[in-house]
Amino acid sequence: MTLNEFLNQAWNRYVDLAPDALVIHKLLEERGERIQNDHIAFRTFNLKGIGRMDLGKIFENWGYQRVKEDLDFPAKKLKASYFLHSDPTLPKIFISELLLEQFSFELQSWIKEIVSQNLTLNAKEGDFFLRDSWSAISFEDYQRFYSESEYAAWTAAFGIQVNHFTLLVNSLKTFSTLQELNLFLGKVGIVLNEAGGVVKGTPTELLEQSSTLAKKVDWTFASGKRHKVMGCYYEFARRYLVPGEKKLFEGFIPKSADKIFESTYEKSGLKPEV
Ligand code: NI
């Protein structure tokens, strides 16, 4: 599978869980925009075979290089790595992993049990992200562990697949700022994540980001039971030139990303509806 084939298939799978992303693409294409991805993000657990470095290898095989900087999210109990390609038109890859040892024994056992159901769960090639990672989890477990870690519940339910795509605002021709784009999205009825303010980051930090609030999607849980749970969101990033250099800032700002993670939270708070 080539990287482009993977990106196309991952997008198709992702928009089922992020219907807003498809709507936004259509609206922007009608304005004559050609959209470039800034980054694609994945959620995983720090377990052997599926940790952020394991998943990163798939992208290293496609010519990506890991940036040797660990991003820490102590409040969310996460670490993340990111990977860049020498072709700047290709999306950056952002992979976070939940630090399971920092959670209750019950949550750890739950995740290990789910993951161990699939003995072939060893990330090697891109199609790893395009199929179900493990059997459907029970909705009761999803609810039970949601308040301890929304991240764990989301990843257990959806498996290891794209969590969000990100539009590079710099690639747009009919919008010159992220704020303008946000205003446009608001007018067409797209709901944005307001945790920490709509725009996270500043020009001084060289990165401004915003994101939609995930919508509820129908998802299959154990015994074929369907429930509406928060799916994926779409992110927007505007990057600034690194002072004294002729290139855009390529990194991430943990303080901003921390709030972006909350784009899959239910508005009413952490507890999922029954
Ligand atoms: Ni992101």
PDB file of C-alpha atoms and ligand atoms in Angstrom:
ATOM      1  CA  MET A   1       0.000   0.000   0.000  1.00  0.00           C
ATOM      2  CA  THR A   2       1.402   3.387  -0.924  1.00  0.00           C
ATOM      3  CA  LEU A   3       1.190   6.372   1.404  1.00  0.00           C
ATOM      4  CA  ASN A   4      -1.311   8.086  -0.888  1.00  0.00           C
ATOM      5  CA  GLU A   5      -3.529   5.015  -1.027  1.00  0.00           C
ATOM      6  CA  PHE A   6      -3.403   4.893   2.750  1.00  0.00           C
ATOM      7  CA  LEU A   7      -4.263   8.581   3.124  1.00  0.00           C
ATOM      8  CA  ASN A   8      -7.248   8.266   0.791  1.00  0.00           C
ATOM      9  CA  GLN A   9      -8.607   5.164   2.506  1.00  0.00           C
ATOM     10  CA  ALA A  10      -7.991   6.596   5.971  1.00  0.00           C
ATOM     11  CA  TRP A  11      -9.888   9.753   4.977  1.00  0.00           C
ATOM     12  CA  ASN A  12     -12.865   7.705   3.755  1.00  0.00           C
ATOM     13  CA  ARG A  13     -12.972   5.763   7.011  1.00  0.00           C
ATOM     14  CA  TYR A  14     -12.528   8.921   9.078  1.00  0.00           C
ATOM     15  CA  VAL A  15     -15.351  10.961   7.527  1.00  0.00           C
ATOM     16  CA  ASP A  16     -17.872   8.322   8.622  1.00  0.00           C
ATOM     17  CA  LEU A  17     -16.935   9.316  12.173  1.00  0.00           C
ATOM     18  CA  ALA A  18     -16.485  13.031  11.393  1.00  0.00           C
ATOM     19  CA  PRO A  19     -19.365  13.994   9.082  1.00  0.00           C
ATOM     20  CA  ASP A  20     -18.503  17.701   9.571  1.00  0.00           C
ATOM     21  CA  ALA A  21     -15.169  17.186   7.812  1.00  0.00           C
ATOM     22  CA  LEU A  22     -16.925  16.145   4.608  1.00  0.00           C
ATOM     23  CA  VAL A  23     -19.337  19.079   4.813  1.00  0.00           C
ATOM     24  CA  ILE A  24     -16.446  21.519   5.341  1.00  0.00           C
ATOM     25  CA  HIS A  25     -14.488  20.085   2.403  1.00  0.00           C
ATOM     26  CA  LYS A  26     -17.486  20.479   0.112  1.00  0.00           C
ATOM     27  CA  LEU A  27     -18.053  24.082   1.223  1.00  0.00           C
ATOM     28  CA  LEU A  28     -14.412  24.977   0.729  1.00  0.00           C
ATOM     29  CA  GLU A  29     -14.199  23.247  -2.640  1.00  0.00           C
ATOM     30  CA  GLU A  30     -17.201  25.274  -3.773  1.00  0.00           C
ATOM     31  CA  ARG A  31     -15.083  28.350  -3.052  1.00  0.00           C
ATOM     32  CA  GLY A  32     -12.363  26.939  -5.284  1.00  0.00           C
ATOM     33  CA  GLU A  33     -10.087  25.843  -2.442  1.00  0.00           C
ATOM     34  CA  ARG A  34      -7.660  22.962  -2.750  1.00  0.00           C
ATOM     35  CA  ILE A  35      -7.141  21.544   0.702  1.00  0.00           C
ATOM     36  CA  GLN A  36      -3.821  20.514   2.164  1.00  0.00           C
ATOM     37  CA  ASN A  37      -3.542  18.410   5.316  1.00  0.00           C
ATOM     38  CA  ASP A  38      -1.382  19.711   8.124  1.00  0.00           C
ATOM     39  CA  HIS A  39      -1.348  16.573  10.236  1.00  0.00           C
ATOM     40  CA  ILE A  40      -3.158  13.349  10.982  1.00  0.00           C
ATOM     41  CA  ALA A  41      -3.463  12.160  14.553  1.00  0.00           C
ATOM     42  CA  PHE A  42      -3.802   8.719  16.105  1.00  0.00           C
ATOM     43  CA  ARG A  43      -4.600   7.591  19.646  1.00  0.00           C
ATOM     44  CA  THR A  44      -3.115   4.450  21.155  1.00  0.00           C
ATOM     45  CA  PHE A  45      -1.935   2.804  24.391  1.00  0.00           C
ATOM     46  CA  ASN A  46       1.641   2.343  25.604  1.00  0.00           C
ATOM     47  CA  LEU A  47       1.521  -1.405  25.053  1.00  0.00           C
ATOM     48  CA  LYS A  48       3.989  -3.607  23.167  1.00  0.00           C
ATOM     49  CA  GLY A  49       3.346  -3.750  19.426  1.00  0.00           C
ATOM     50  CA  ILE A  50       0.935  -0.819  19.371  1.00  0.00           C
ATOM     51  CA  GLY A  51       2.817   1.966  21.195  1.00  0.00           C
ATOM     52  CA  ARG A  52       3.506   5.300  19.530  1.00  0.00           C
ATOM     53  CA  MET A  53       6.972   4.142  18.370  1.00  0.00           C
ATOM     54  CA  ASP A  54       5.506   0.925  16.917  1.00  0.00           C
ATOM     55  CA  LEU A  55       2.859   2.842  14.980  1.00  0.00           C
ATOM     56  CA  GLY A  56       5.482   5.386  13.959  1.00  0.00           C
ATOM     57  CA  LYS A  57       7.491   2.647  12.199  1.00  0.00           C
ATOM     58  CA  ILE A  58       4.701   2.289   9.660  1.00  0.00           C
ATOM     59  CA  PHE A  59       5.230   5.912   8.707  1.00  0.00           C
ATOM     60  CA  GLU A  60       9.031   5.668   8.860  1.00  0.00           C
ATOM     61  CA  ASN A  61       8.699   2.988   6.163  1.00  0.00           C
ATOM     62  CA  TRP A  62       6.971   5.637   4.054  1.00  0.00           C
ATOM     63  CA  GLY A  63       9.897   8.033   4.487  1.00  0.00           C
ATOM     64  CA  TYR A  64       8.847   9.863   7.622  1.00  0.00           C
ATOM     65  CA  GLN A  65      11.310  10.759  10.355  1.00  0.00           C
ATOM     66  CA  ARG A  66      10.505  11.046  14.024  1.00  0.00           C
ATOM     67  CA  VAL A  67      11.262  14.370  15.618  1.00  0.00           C
ATOM     68  CA  LYS A  68      13.235  13.592  18.760  1.00  0.00           C
ATOM     69  CA  GLU A  69      11.018  15.558  21.063  1.00  0.00           C
ATOM     70  CA  ASP A  70       8.586  13.910  23.460  1.00  0.00           C
ATOM     71  CA  LEU A  71       5.398  15.875  23.915  1.00  0.00           C
ATOM     72  CA  ASP A  72       4.049  15.516  27.441  1.00  0.00           C
ATOM     73  CA  PHE A  73       0.444  15.918  28.534  1.00  0.00           C
ATOM     74  CA  PRO A  74       0.601  15.304  32.280  1.00  0.00           C
ATOM     75  CA  ALA A  75      -3.032  16.298  32.937  1.00  0.00           C
ATOM     76  CA  LYS A  76      -4.244  13.804  30.328  1.00  0.00           C
ATOM     77  CA  LYS A  77      -1.601  11.178  31.250  1.00  0.00           C
ATOM     78  CA  LEU A  78      -0.373  11.041  27.649  1.00  0.00           C
ATOM     79  CA  LYS A  79       2.839  11.244  25.705  1.00  0.00           C
ATOM     80  CA  ALA A  80       3.049  11.965  22.001  1.00  0.00           C
ATOM     81  CA  SER A  81       5.554  11.876  19.164  1.00  0.00           C
ATOM     82  CA  TYR A  82       5.392  13.388  15.735  1.00  0.00           C
ATOM     83  CA  PHE A  83       6.867  12.481  12.403  1.00  0.00           C
ATOM     84  CA  LEU A  84       7.751  14.680   9.437  1.00  0.00           C
ATOM     85  CA  HIS A  85       8.211  13.877   5.750  1.00  0.00           C
ATOM     86  CA  SER A  86      10.801  15.557   3.535  1.00  0.00           C
ATOM     87  CA  ASP A  87       7.930  16.410   1.164  1.00  0.00           C
ATOM     88  CA  PRO A  88       6.289  19.338   2.976  1.00  0.00           C
ATOM     89  CA  THR A  89       2.982  18.792   1.147  1.00  0.00           C
ATOM     90  CA  LEU A  90       2.528  15.491   3.024  1.00  0.00           C
ATOM     91  CA  PRO A  91       0.770  15.633   6.388  1.00  0.00           C
ATOM     92  CA  LYS A  92       2.726  15.431   9.614  1.00  0.00           C
ATOM     93  CA  ILE A  93       1.876  12.392  11.715  1.00  0.00           C
ATOM     94  CA  PHE A  94       1.006  12.897  15.380  1.00  0.00           C
ATOM     95  CA  ILE A  95       0.719   9.820  17.594  1.00  0.00           C
ATOM     96  CA  SER A  96      -0.257   9.991  21.239  1.00  0.00           C
ATOM     97  CA  GLU A  97      -0.352   7.110  23.689  1.00  0.00           C
ATOM     98  CA  LEU A  98      -2.090   6.715  27.026  1.00  0.00           C
ATOM     99  CA  LEU A  99       0.265   5.956  29.931  1.00  0.00           C
ATOM    100  CA  LEU A 100      -1.725   3.037  31.294  1.00  0.00           C
ATOM    101  CA  GLU A 101       0.303   2.569  34.474  1.00  0.00           C
ATOM    102  CA  GLN A 102      -1.080   5.881  35.715  1.00  0.00           C
ATOM    103  CA  PHE A 103      -4.650   4.535  35.747  1.00  0.00           C
ATOM    104  CA  SER A 104      -6.627   2.247  38.012  1.00  0.00           C
ATOM    105  CA  PHE A 105      -5.902  -1.453  38.035  1.00  0.00           C
ATOM    106  CA  GLU A 106      -9.415  -2.038  36.622  1.00  0.00           C
ATOM    107  CA  LEU A 107      -8.892   0.247  33.640  1.00  0.00           C
ATOM    108  CA  GLN A 108      -5.480  -1.270  32.917  1.00  0.00           C
ATOM    109  CA  SER A 109      -6.908  -4.805  33.015  1.00  0.00           C
ATOM    110  CA  TRP A 110      -9.789  -3.778  30.772  1.00  0.00           C
ATOM    111  CA  ILE A 111      -7.503  -2.366  28.082  1.00  0.00           C
ATOM    112  CA  LYS A 112      -5.008  -5.243  28.278  1.00  0.00           C
ATOM    113  CA  GLU A 113      -7.865  -7.733  27.939  1.00  0.00           C
ATOM    114  CA  ILE A 114      -9.248  -5.954  24.852  1.00  0.00           C
ATOM    115  CA  VAL A 115      -5.854  -5.698  23.217  1.00  0.00           C
ATOM    116  CA  SER A 116      -4.907  -9.322  23.963  1.00  0.00           C
ATOM    117  CA  GLN A 117      -8.018 -10.571  22.138  1.00  0.00           C
ATOM    118  CA  ASN A 118      -6.154  -9.917  18.946  1.00  0.00           C
ATOM    119  CA  LEU A 119      -2.892 -11.820  19.021  1.00  0.00           C
ATOM    120  CA  THR A 120      -1.907 -10.548  15.594  1.00  0.00           C
ATOM    121  CA  LEU A 121      -2.100  -6.975  16.797  1.00  0.00           C
ATOM    122  CA  ASN A 122       1.317  -5.923  15.679  1.00  0.00           C
ATOM    123  CA  ALA A 123       1.457  -2.721  13.751  1.00  0.00           C
ATOM    124  CA  LYS A 124       3.427  -3.231  10.550  1.00  0.00           C
ATOM    125  CA  GLU A 125       1.641  -1.753   7.574  1.00  0.00           C
ATOM    126  CA  GLY A 126      -0.855   0.983   6.893  1.00  0.00           C
ATOM    127  CA  ASP A 127      -3.828  -1.337   6.584  1.00  0.00           C
ATOM    128  CA  PHE A 128      -3.449  -1.863  10.330  1.00  0.00           C
ATOM    129  CA  PHE A 129      -5.330   1.430  10.775  1.00  0.00           C
ATOM    130  CA  LEU A 130      -8.014   0.547   8.242  1.00  0.00           C
ATOM    131  CA  ARG A 131      -9.520  -2.517   9.884  1.00  0.00           C
ATOM    132  CA  ASP A 132     -11.067  -3.183  13.278  1.00  0.00           C
ATOM    133  CA  SER A 133      -8.321  -3.432  15.884  1.00  0.00           C
ATOM    134  CA  TRP A 134     -10.255  -5.839  18.132  1.00  0.00           C
ATOM    135  CA  SER A 135     -13.777  -7.132  18.766  1.00  0.00           C
ATOM    136  CA  ALA A 136     -16.453  -4.642  19.718  1.00  0.00           C
ATOM    137  CA  ILE A 137     -16.330  -3.666  23.392  1.00  0.00           C
ATOM    138  CA  SER A 138     -19.309  -3.705  25.726  1.00  0.00           C
ATOM    139  CA  PHE A 139     -21.164  -0.409  26.088  1.00  0.00           C
ATOM    140  CA  GLU A 140     -21.327  -0.958  29.857  1.00  0.00           C
ATOM    141  CA  ASP A 141     -17.515  -1.004  30.013  1.00  0.00           C
ATOM    142  CA  TYR A 142     -17.344   2.074  27.777  1.00  0.00           C
ATOM    143  CA  GLN A 143     -19.596   3.954  30.205  1.00  0.00           C
ATOM    144  CA  ARG A 144     -17.865   2.579  33.252  1.00  0.00           C
ATOM    145  CA  PHE A 145     -14.412   3.775  32.250  1.00  0.00           C
ATOM    146  CA  TYR A 146     -15.396   6.942  30.398  1.00  0.00           C
ATOM    147  CA  SER A 147     -15.165   9.201  33.433  1.00  0.00           C
ATOM    148  CA  GLU A 148     -11.732   7.873  34.362  1.00  0.00           C
ATOM    149  CA  SER A 149     -10.368   8.372  30.847  1.00  0.00           C
ATOM    150  CA  GLU A 150     -12.398   9.575  27.897  1.00  0.00           C
ATOM    151  CA  TYR A 151      -9.283   8.824  25.802  1.00  0.00           C
ATOM    152  CA  ALA A 152      -9.245   5.184  26.919  1.00  0.00           C
ATOM    153  CA  ALA A 153     -12.975   4.784  26.252  1.00  0.00           C
ATOM    154  CA  TRP A 154     -12.738   6.409  22.809  1.00  0.00           C
ATOM    155  CA  THR A 155      -9.746   4.306  21.744  1.00  0.00           C
ATOM    156  CA  ALA A 156     -11.229   1.087  23.131  1.00  0.00           C
ATOM    157  CA  ALA A 157     -14.468   1.719  21.224  1.00  0.00           C
ATOM    158  CA  PHE A 158     -13.034   2.812  17.878  1.00  0.00           C
ATOM    159  CA  GLY A 159      -9.721   0.965  17.895  1.00  0.00           C
ATOM    160  CA  ILE A 160      -6.509   2.374  16.548  1.00  0.00           C
ATOM    161  CA  GLN A 161      -7.463   4.504  13.610  1.00  0.00           C
ATOM    162  CA  VAL A 162      -7.313   8.143  12.589  1.00  0.00           C
ATOM    163  CA  ASN A 163      -8.631  10.398  15.361  1.00  0.00           C
ATOM    164  CA  HIS A 164      -8.491  13.560  13.297  1.00  0.00           C
ATOM    165  CA  PHE A 165      -7.311  15.114  10.067  1.00  0.00           C
ATOM    166  CA  THR A 166      -6.189  18.728  10.153  1.00  0.00           C
ATOM    167  CA  LEU A 167      -6.643  21.354   7.491  1.00  0.00           C
ATOM    168  CA  LEU A 168      -3.625  23.600   6.910  1.00  0.00           C
ATOM    169  CA  VAL A 169      -5.152  27.092   6.950  1.00  0.00           C
ATOM    170  CA  ASN A 170      -2.066  28.497   5.181  1.00  0.00           C
ATOM    171  CA  SER A 171      -3.069  26.504   2.091  1.00  0.00           C
ATOM    172  CA  LEU A 172      -6.396  28.363   1.770  1.00  0.00           C
ATOM    173  CA  LYS A 173      -6.684  31.229  -0.697  1.00  0.00           C
ATOM    174  CA  THR A 174     -10.033  32.719   0.296  1.00  0.00           C
ATOM    175  CA  PHE A 175      -9.252  32.994   4.029  1.00  0.00           C
ATOM    176  CA  SER A 176      -6.263  34.821   5.399  1.00  0.00           C
ATOM    177  CA  THR A 177      -6.653  33.984   9.077  1.00  0.00           C
ATOM    178  CA  LEU A 178      -7.883  31.124  11.238  1.00  0.00           C
ATOM    179  CA  GLN A 179     -10.338  33.531  12.875  1.00  0.00           C
ATOM    180  CA  GLU A 180     -11.924  34.271   9.469  1.00  0.00           C
ATOM    181  CA  LEU A 181     -12.292  30.567   8.795  1.00  0.00           C
ATOM    182  CA  ASN A 182     -13.834  29.985  12.250  1.00  0.00           C
ATOM    183  CA  LEU A 183     -16.344  32.753  11.614  1.00  0.00           C
ATOM    184  CA  PHE A 184     -17.298  31.211   8.280  1.00  0.00           C
ATOM    185  CA  LEU A 185     -17.720  27.777   9.901  1.00  0.00           C
ATOM    186  CA  GLY A 186     -19.882  29.261  12.651  1.00  0.00           C
ATOM    187  CA  LYS A 187     -22.150  30.858  10.052  1.00  0.00           C
ATOM    188  CA  VAL A 188     -22.750  27.556   8.301  1.00  0.00           C
ATOM    189  CA  GLY A 189     -23.594  25.887  11.619  1.00  0.00           C
ATOM    190  CA  ILE A 190     -20.408  24.026  12.431  1.00  0.00           C
ATOM    191  CA  VAL A 191     -19.866  23.794  16.213  1.00  0.00           C
ATOM    192  CA  LEU A 192     -16.297  24.439  17.355  1.00  0.00           C
ATOM    193  CA  ASN A 193     -14.569  23.208  20.512  1.00  0.00           C
ATOM    194  CA  GLU A 194     -14.437  26.140  22.915  1.00  0.00           C
ATOM    195  CA  ALA A 195     -12.351  24.508  25.643  1.00  0.00           C
ATOM    196  CA  GLY A 196      -9.528  26.949  26.373  1.00  0.00           C
ATOM    197  CA  GLY A 197     -11.006  29.427  23.835  1.00  0.00           C
ATOM    198  CA  VAL A 198     -11.866  28.703  20.210  1.00  0.00           C
ATOM    199  CA  VAL A 199      -8.331  29.506  19.013  1.00  0.00           C
ATOM    200  CA  LYS A 200      -5.538  27.730  20.831  1.00  0.00           C
ATOM    201  CA  GLY A 201      -2.028  29.167  20.549  1.00  0.00           C
ATOM    202  CA  THR A 202      -0.761  32.527  19.284  1.00  0.00           C
ATOM    203  CA  PRO A 203       1.342  33.874  16.402  1.00  0.00           C
ATOM    204  CA  THR A 204       4.220  34.226  18.896  1.00  0.00           C
ATOM    205  CA  GLU A 205       3.968  30.493  19.575  1.00  0.00           C
ATOM    206  CA  LEU A 206       4.008  30.079  15.746  1.00  0.00           C
ATOM    207  CA  LEU A 207       0.903  27.888  15.727  1.00  0.00           C
ATOM    208  CA  GLU A 208      -2.795  28.655  16.032  1.00  0.00           C
ATOM    209  CA  GLN A 209      -5.313  25.801  16.123  1.00  0.00           C
ATOM    210  CA  SER A 210      -9.042  25.290  16.372  1.00  0.00           C
ATOM    211  CA  SER A 211     -11.264  22.264  15.904  1.00  0.00           C
ATOM    212  CA  THR A 212     -14.831  21.156  15.495  1.00  0.00           C
ATOM    213  CA  LEU A 213     -16.572  19.481  18.384  1.00  0.00           C
ATOM    214  CA  ALA A 214     -16.991  15.795  17.545  1.00  0.00           C
ATOM    215  CA  LYS A 215     -20.517  14.661  16.785  1.00  0.00           C
ATOM    216  CA  LYS A 216     -22.261  11.587  18.059  1.00  0.00           C
ATOM    217  CA  VAL A 217     -22.155   8.699  15.638  1.00  0.00           C
ATOM    218  CA  ASP A 218     -23.890   5.351  15.677  1.00  0.00           C
ATOM    219  CA  TRP A 219     -21.373   2.750  16.767  1.00  0.00           C
ATOM    220  CA  THR A 220     -21.589  -1.000  17.249  1.00  0.00           C
ATOM    221  CA  PHE A 221     -20.774  -2.385  20.674  1.00  0.00           C
ATOM    222  CA  ALA A 222     -20.673  -6.001  21.895  1.00  0.00           C
ATOM    223  CA  SER A 223     -23.604  -8.253  20.919  1.00  0.00           C
ATOM    224  CA  GLY A 224     -24.294  -5.931  17.988  1.00  0.00           C
ATOM    225  CA  LYS A 225     -25.796  -3.242  20.219  1.00  0.00           C
ATOM    226  CA  ARG A 226     -25.782   0.196  18.619  1.00  0.00           C
ATOM    227  CA  HIS A 227     -25.233   3.364  20.639  1.00  0.00           C
ATOM    228  CA  LYS A 228     -24.558   6.978  19.801  1.00  0.00           C
ATOM    229  CA  VAL A 229     -21.137   8.040  21.038  1.00  0.00           C
ATOM    230  CA  MET A 230     -18.763  10.911  20.309  1.00  0.00           C
ATOM    231  CA  GLY A 231     -16.840  10.228  17.093  1.00  0.00           C
ATOM    232  CA  CYS A 232     -13.971  12.150  15.474  1.00  0.00           C
ATOM    233  CA  TYR A 233     -13.389  15.874  14.997  1.00  0.00           C
ATOM    234  CA  TYR A 234     -11.749  18.019  12.333  1.00  0.00           C
ATOM    235  CA  GLU A 235      -8.907  20.376  13.188  1.00  0.00           C
ATOM    236  CA  PHE A 236      -7.582  23.588  11.618  1.00  0.00           C
ATOM    237  CA  ALA A 237      -4.006  24.809  11.970  1.00  0.00           C
ATOM    238  CA  ARG A 238      -2.334  28.016  10.921  1.00  0.00           C
ATOM    239  CA  ARG A 239       1.444  27.961  11.068  1.00  0.00           C
ATOM    240  CA  TYR A 240       3.819  30.915  11.172  1.00  0.00           C
ATOM    241  CA  LEU A 241       7.312  31.397   9.796  1.00  0.00           C
ATOM    242  CA  VAL A 242      10.121  30.587  12.207  1.00  0.00           C
ATOM    243  CA  PRO A 243      11.888  33.913  12.886  1.00  0.00           C
ATOM    244  CA  GLY A 244      15.064  34.187  10.813  1.00  0.00           C
ATOM    245  CA  GLU A 245      14.156  31.166   8.713  1.00  0.00           C
ATOM    246  CA  LYS A 246      12.214  30.774   5.508  1.00  0.00           C
ATOM    247  CA  LYS A 247      10.107  27.879   6.705  1.00  0.00           C
ATOM    248  CA  LEU A 248       6.963  27.412   8.720  1.00  0.00           C
ATOM    249  CA  PHE A 249       7.109  26.133  12.288  1.00  0.00           C
ATOM    250  CA  GLU A 250       6.707  22.355  12.109  1.00  0.00           C
ATOM    251  CA  GLY A 251       6.156  21.445  15.746  1.00  0.00           C
ATOM    252  CA  PHE A 252       3.275  21.247  18.185  1.00  0.00           C
ATOM    253  CA  ILE A 253       2.391  23.199  21.324  1.00  0.00           C
ATOM    254  CA  PRO A 254       1.382  20.783  24.122  1.00  0.00           C
ATOM    255  CA  LYS A 255      -0.591  23.466  26.002  1.00  0.00           C
ATOM    256  CA  SER A 256      -2.796  23.950  22.905  1.00  0.00           C
ATOM    257  CA  ALA A 257      -3.003  20.292  21.950  1.00  0.00           C
ATOM    258  CA  ASP A 258      -4.091  19.470  25.497  1.00  0.00           C
ATOM    259  CA  LYS A 259      -7.361  21.341  24.917  1.00  0.00           C
ATOM    260  CA  ILE A 260      -7.738  19.998  21.384  1.00  0.00           C
ATOM    261  CA  PHE A 261      -7.874  16.496  22.910  1.00  0.00           C
ATOM    262  CA  GLU A 262     -11.133  17.603  24.536  1.00  0.00           C
ATOM    263  CA  SER A 263     -12.842  17.888  21.142  1.00  0.00           C
ATOM    264  CA  THR A 264     -14.267  14.399  21.642  1.00  0.00           C
ATOM    265  CA  TYR A 265     -15.682  15.240  25.085  1.00  0.00           C
ATOM    266  CA  GLU A 266     -19.415  15.466  25.426  1.00  0.00           C
ATOM    267  CA  LYS A 267     -20.429  19.086  25.926  1.00  0.00           C
ATOM    268  CA  SER A 268     -22.363  18.258  29.045  1.00  0.00           C
ATOM    269  CA  GLY A 269     -19.195  17.083  30.751  1.00  0.00           C
ATOM    270  CA  LEU A 270     -17.332  13.835  30.854  1.00  0.00           C
ATOM    271  CA  LYS A 271     -20.144  11.418  31.584  1.00  0.00           C
ATOM    272  CA  PRO A 272     -21.616   9.705  28.517  1.00  0.00           C
ATOM    273  CA  GLU A 273     -25.370   9.633  28.163  1.00  0.00           C
ATOM    274  CA  VAL A 274     -27.075   6.308  28.775  1.00  0.00           C
TER     275      VAL A 274
HETATM  276 NI    NI B   1      -4.152  17.712  15.970  1.00  0.00          NI
END
